[in-house]
């Protein structure tokens, strides 16, 4: 079981390859039952962090705890994992591949085969149940591997860049599957550098760059790192309006743009109305997770 | 579930997958019948060579130019000796011809006519002169035939002097209660060769098994779910299952064909008498074959796992074969000199230990050394698997583009 409502925790994890500190003191706390995203540009150390959490590689220093155990291997049968580099035996059928992955995690072969058929049907891959993996498309094979990661109904599902290589239809299927796993009671920990999925799915997230954790919190907390932007359109253009707006206001031909003041928009609007300028249009744009991500990791690294 | 049971289950899951993936393919039939294919090619080649050799031998003669009585004695001697000559020792047919007034000149002419193809047959050597002063003229390169003729002349001369051919000895077979040292050594060598022959074909195959996981990128799925040591052991057990299937199949085939073997072969096998007794010997042979397979297989698996491409794995096949032949040679020497330091070294050195101990079972009745040896060999299997798995983990399971350990050793700073 997860201890004190925490499914996964990491404290000051460090991993070096030669002189390079690939992971440099990362802390994580993943609440049980949450969908938790590990975000970061390519080469940020996401995969190495996940591998250390799962016990695939050992950290050079730091502590990790998985489902109440300090030894990730001891709870391996309760974990499902989709690695970044997808891999299946091409000569296996989809059903056998899923049952095999279940068997590695302690599921009976017979049960695994039965569940594999159910999962494949539910995922719309009923025609591929007894088809060889080598004959499936890349996206279908990826879905089969994902089903193999959940066939034993794990308490913790770890997905490394699960959306990469999937077309929009399969991305939607994957999002639905992740939500279904959460609804079943599983904790989902996934890494990505695609912000749309993280914004839609994550209850909490961490942003990692250059092996270090730069942010940890909810999506809203991440978005709150940046000010909101206001677009105000008066009834008629008047240069005198500038004196009533915050100092950073800039005209865009149609109206004015400025950051939402920390004390709110009400005082500004009151001044404008009192001066008789009126409000022909007003919109407040909240920055997305992408902008927050760029802000946290830096423009240059975000492009990596 | 205990850790041990979990590891066992995981190992068997990997083994099952590898066994099924190997056996249930059409290619496996080729592998299974490879000995038959090899034997067929060998038989065809052998028959061709034998046919050519027989044809050549049938056209060659050893000629005797002696008076009729003396020639008769030489032919009698040939009849006595010829059945004892087999294989390369077989000699061309002996043919008596009437001597002319100058036998030496006639002998030279006969040899020359045969050599130049003027005669209908080839002549390898010619015997002439009286039996108490025989002379043999032979074509260079046919010294064997000349010596045979000289021997026949001597035998015939002795018979002439004695007035009759010597009486043939009466042969009586007696069963001895204890096998001789020679029989035990032969049994030991048979055991060493048997294990070498089986492992030669089978254990080298595991070298490339990790390549499949690396190429298919399945390795991370396995490594996340199963300790790499279990992956390695599972692969070894899976391929050992294939080896057992192979050995069982051919064991059954050969046992059923046993009745068709020449009587001499069956008799030879029946004379093999191991010191520990037939039952124990069979058990120990199975045990040592298993250990030889696991030991060599674990080394080859660990080394092969460091190779990144099929080309690198193919390059490993030569050193693998050299290692196996070296272990065979070392163990054969141990059987020949069972009390020497070579024998002790071969029994202790992990890779040769199963071969040498199987040989020891043939010559030494004590059983406890075998229990100790099997435990010692199992320890080394565990060591090889652990080291191989660690090297593999360091070399492969890291982010970026991992470099195998052996390549890092030679990398320029």
Short mmCIF file of N, CA, C and O in Angstrom, two decimals, chain B residues 252-309:
data_model
loop_
_atom_site.label_atom_id
_atom_site.label_comp_id
_atom_site.label_asym_id
_atom_site.label_seq_id
_atom_site.Cartn_x
_atom_site.Cartn_y
_atom_site.Cartn_z
N UNK B 252 17.17 -40.51 -28.53
CA UNK B 252 16.15 -41.51 -28.87
C UNK B 252 16.43 -42.10 -30.25
O UNK B 252 16.38 -43.32 -30.45
N UNK B 253 16.75 -41.21 -31.20
CA UNK B 253 17.01 -41.69 -32.57
C UNK B 253 18.18 -42.66 -32.58
O UNK B 253 18.09 -43.77 -33.13
N UNK B 254 19.26 -42.28 -31.89
CA UNK B 254 20.46 -43.13 -31.92
C UNK B 254 20.21 -44.45 -31.19
O UNK B 254 20.66 -45.51 -31.64
N UNK B 255 19.44 -44.36 -30.06
CA UNK B 255 19.17 -45.61 -29.34
C UNK B 255 18.35 -46.57 -30.20
O UNK B 255 18.53 -47.77 -30.15
N UNK B 256 17.45 -46.02 -31.01
CA UNK B 256 16.64 -46.88 -31.87
C UNK B 256 17.45 -47.41 -33.06
O UNK B 256 17.15 -48.46 -33.60
N UNK B 257 18.46 -46.63 -33.44
CA UNK B 257 19.29 -47.07 -34.55
C UNK B 257 20.43 -47.96 -34.07
O UNK B 257 21.20 -48.47 -34.88
N UNK B 258 20.53 -48.15 -32.75
CA UNK B 258 21.64 -48.90 -32.17
C UNK B 258 21.78 -50.28 -32.77
O UNK B 258 22.89 -50.78 -32.99
N UNK B 259 20.62 -50.89 -33.05
CA UNK B 259 20.65 -52.24 -33.60
C UNK B 259 21.31 -52.28 -34.97
O UNK B 259 21.82 -53.32 -35.39
N UNK B 260 21.30 -51.11 -35.63
CA UNK B 260 21.86 -51.08 -36.98
C UNK B 260 23.37 -50.81 -36.98
O UNK B 260 24.01 -50.88 -38.01
N UNK B 261 23.88 -50.47 -35.76
CA UNK B 261 25.31 -50.17 -35.69
C UNK B 261 26.12 -51.44 -35.93
O UNK B 261 25.67 -52.54 -35.59
N UNK B 262 27.30 -51.32 -36.49
CA UNK B 262 28.14 -52.50 -36.66
C UNK B 262 28.43 -53.14 -35.30
O UNK B 262 28.52 -52.44 -34.29
N UNK B 263 28.55 -54.46 -35.28
CA UNK B 263 28.76 -55.18 -34.03
C UNK B 263 29.95 -54.69 -33.26
O UNK B 263 29.91 -54.59 -32.03
N UNK B 264 31.02 -54.32 -33.96
CA UNK B 264 32.24 -53.86 -33.28
C UNK B 264 31.97 -52.61 -32.45
O UNK B 264 32.49 -52.45 -31.36
N UNK B 265 31.12 -51.70 -32.99
CA UNK B 265 30.84 -50.45 -32.28
C UNK B 265 30.08 -50.75 -31.00
O UNK B 265 30.41 -50.24 -29.92
N UNK B 266 29.06 -51.60 -31.11
CA UNK B 266 28.30 -51.99 -29.92
C UNK B 266 29.19 -52.64 -28.89
O UNK B 266 29.12 -52.34 -27.70
N UNK B 267 30.06 -53.52 -29.34
CA UNK B 267 30.98 -54.20 -28.42
C UNK B 267 31.90 -53.20 -27.73
O UNK B 267 32.15 -53.27 -26.54
N UNK B 268 32.38 -52.22 -28.51
CA UNK B 268 33.27 -51.20 -27.94
C UNK B 268 32.57 -50.42 -26.85
O UNK B 268 33.14 -50.14 -25.79
N UNK B 269 31.31 -50.06 -27.10
CA UNK B 269 30.57 -49.29 -26.10
C UNK B 269 30.35 -50.12 -24.85
O UNK B 269 30.39 -49.62 -23.73
N UNK B 270 30.12 -51.43 -25.04
CA UNK B 270 29.86 -52.29 -23.87
C UNK B 270 31.10 -52.46 -23.02
O UNK B 270 31.00 -52.74 -21.83
N UNK B 271 32.28 -52.28 -23.61
CA UNK B 271 33.50 -52.46 -22.82
C UNK B 271 33.77 -51.25 -21.93
O UNK B 271 34.58 -51.32 -21.02
N UNK B 272 33.09 -50.10 -22.20
CA UNK B 272 33.30 -48.92 -21.35
C UNK B 272 32.82 -49.23 -19.94
O UNK B 272 31.68 -49.65 -19.75
N UNK B 273 33.71 -49.02 -18.97
CA UNK B 273 33.36 -49.39 -17.60
C UNK B 273 33.81 -48.29 -16.66
O UNK B 273 34.97 -48.24 -16.27
N UNK B 274 32.89 -47.37 -16.27
CA UNK B 274 33.29 -46.29 -15.36
C UNK B 274 33.49 -46.81 -13.94
O UNK B 274 32.80 -47.75 -13.51
N UNK B 275 34.41 -46.17 -13.21
CA UNK B 275 34.73 -46.63 -11.85
C UNK B 275 33.57 -46.42 -10.90
O UNK B 275 33.40 -47.18 -9.94
N UNK B 276 32.74 -45.40 -11.12
CA UNK B 276 31.64 -45.11 -10.18
C UNK B 276 30.42 -45.99 -10.45
O UNK B 276 29.44 -45.94 -9.71
N UNK B 277 30.46 -46.79 -11.50
CA UNK B 277 29.30 -47.63 -11.84
C UNK B 277 28.46 -46.94 -12.90
O UNK B 277 28.44 -45.71 -13.01
N UNK B 278 27.75 -47.75 -13.67
CA UNK B 278 27.00 -47.24 -14.82
C UNK B 278 25.93 -46.23 -14.45
O UNK B 278 25.79 -45.18 -15.09
N UNK B 279 25.15 -46.51 -13.39
CA UNK B 279 24.04 -45.63 -13.00
C UNK B 279 24.54 -44.27 -12.56
O UNK B 279 24.07 -43.22 -13.04
N UNK B 280 25.52 -44.28 -11.63
CA UNK B 280 26.09 -43.01 -11.16
C UNK B 280 26.74 -42.25 -12.30
O UNK B 280 26.66 -41.03 -12.39
N UNK B 281 27.39 -43.02 -13.18
CA UNK B 281 28.09 -42.36 -14.28
C UNK B 281 27.10 -41.62 -15.19
O UNK B 281 27.35 -40.48 -15.60
N UNK B 282 25.97 -42.27 -15.45
CA UNK B 282 24.95 -41.63 -16.30
C UNK B 282 24.44 -40.35 -15.63
O UNK B 282 24.28 -39.30 -16.27
N UNK B 283 24.19 -40.45 -14.29
CA UNK B 283 23.70 -39.28 -13.55
C UNK B 283 24.73 -38.15 -13.58
O UNK B 283 24.40 -36.98 -13.85
N UNK B 284 25.98 -38.53 -13.29
CA UNK B 284 27.03 -37.50 -13.26
C UNK B 284 27.27 -36.92 -14.65
O UNK B 284 27.52 -35.72 -14.79
N UNK B 285 27.16 -37.76 -15.67
CA UNK B 285 27.33 -37.26 -17.04
C UNK B 285 26.28 -36.18 -17.33
O UNK B 285 26.59 -35.11 -17.86
N UNK B 286 25.02 -36.48 -16.93
CA UNK B 286 23.94 -35.49 -17.12
C UNK B 286 24.22 -34.22 -16.33
O UNK B 286 24.05 -33.10 -16.83
N UNK B 287 24.66 -34.40 -15.07
CA UNK B 287 24.96 -33.25 -14.22
C UNK B 287 26.07 -32.40 -14.79
O UNK B 287 25.98 -31.16 -14.84
N UNK B 288 27.14 -33.05 -15.25
CA UNK B 288 28.27 -32.30 -15.77
C UNK B 288 27.97 -31.68 -17.13
O UNK B 288 28.49 -30.62 -17.46
N UNK B 289 27.14 -32.34 -17.90
CA UNK B 289 26.73 -31.71 -19.16
C UNK B 289 25.95 -30.42 -18.86
O UNK B 289 26.18 -29.37 -19.46
N UNK B 290 25.04 -30.51 -17.85
CA UNK B 290 24.27 -29.33 -17.45
C UNK B 290 25.20 -28.21 -17.01
O UNK B 290 25.07 -27.05 -17.42
N UNK B 291 26.17 -28.57 -16.16
CA UNK B 291 27.08 -27.55 -15.63
C UNK B 291 27.98 -26.98 -16.73
O UNK B 291 28.24 -25.77 -16.76
N UNK B 292 28.46 -27.86 -17.61
CA UNK B 292 29.31 -27.38 -18.71
C UNK B 292 28.52 -26.39 -19.56
O UNK B 292 29.02 -25.33 -19.95
N UNK B 293 27.27 -26.73 -19.81
CA UNK B 293 26.42 -25.86 -20.63
C UNK B 293 26.20 -24.52 -19.92
O UNK B 293 26.35 -23.45 -20.51
N UNK B 294 25.85 -24.59 -18.62
CA UNK B 294 25.55 -23.36 -17.89
C UNK B 294 26.80 -22.49 -17.73
O UNK B 294 26.73 -21.26 -17.83
N UNK B 295 27.94 -23.14 -17.46
CA UNK B 295 29.18 -22.37 -17.26
C UNK B 295 29.61 -21.69 -18.56
O UNK B 295 29.80 -20.47 -18.60
N UNK B 296 29.76 -22.49 -19.59
CA UNK B 296 30.19 -21.89 -20.87
C UNK B 296 29.12 -20.93 -21.38
O UNK B 296 29.41 -19.84 -21.85
N UNK B 297 27.85 -21.35 -21.24
CA UNK B 297 26.75 -20.50 -21.71
C UNK B 297 26.71 -19.18 -20.97
O UNK B 297 26.50 -18.13 -21.59
N UNK B 298 26.95 -19.18 -19.65
CA UNK B 298 26.88 -17.93 -18.90
C UNK B 298 28.01 -17.00 -19.31
O UNK B 298 27.83 -15.79 -19.39
N UNK B 299 29.19 -17.57 -19.58
CA UNK B 299 30.31 -16.73 -20.04
C UNK B 299 29.98 -16.15 -21.42
O UNK B 299 30.13 -14.93 -21.66
N UNK B 300 29.50 -16.99 -22.32
CA UNK B 300 29.21 -16.52 -23.67
C UNK B 300 28.05 -15.53 -23.66
O UNK B 300 28.04 -14.56 -24.42
N UNK B 301 27.08 -15.78 -22.79
CA UNK B 301 25.93 -14.87 -22.69
C UNK B 301 26.40 -13.50 -22.20
O UNK B 301 26.02 -12.46 -22.75
N UNK B 302 27.24 -13.52 -21.16
CA UNK B 302 27.74 -12.26 -20.60
C UNK B 302 28.58 -11.49 -21.61
O UNK B 302 28.43 -10.28 -21.77
N UNK B 303 29.45 -12.20 -22.32
CA UNK B 303 30.30 -11.54 -23.32
C UNK B 303 29.44 -11.08 -24.50
O UNK B 303 29.57 -9.95 -24.98
N UNK B 304 28.55 -11.96 -24.96
CA UNK B 304 27.70 -11.63 -26.10
C UNK B 304 26.79 -10.46 -25.81
O UNK B 304 26.45 -9.68 -26.71
N UNK B 305 26.39 -10.30 -24.54
CA UNK B 305 25.49 -9.20 -24.19
C UNK B 305 26.15 -7.85 -24.37
O UNK B 305 25.48 -6.83 -24.52
N UNK B 306 27.47 -7.84 -24.34
CA UNK B 306 28.18 -6.56 -24.53
C UNK B 306 28.23 -6.16 -25.99
O UNK B 306 28.50 -5.00 -26.31
N UNK B 307 28.01 -7.12 -26.88
CA UNK B 307 28.06 -6.82 -28.31
C UNK B 307 26.77 -6.13 -28.73
O UNK B 307 25.69 -6.51 -28.30
N UNK B 308 26.92 -5.11 -29.56
CA UNK B 308 25.75 -4.32 -29.92
C UNK B 308 25.12 -4.77 -31.23
O UNK B 308 23.95 -4.54 -31.46
N UNK B 309 25.89 -5.41 -32.09
CA UNK B 309 25.36 -5.77 -33.41
C UNK B 309 25.59 -7.25 -33.68
O UNK B 309 26.42 -7.90 -33.02
#
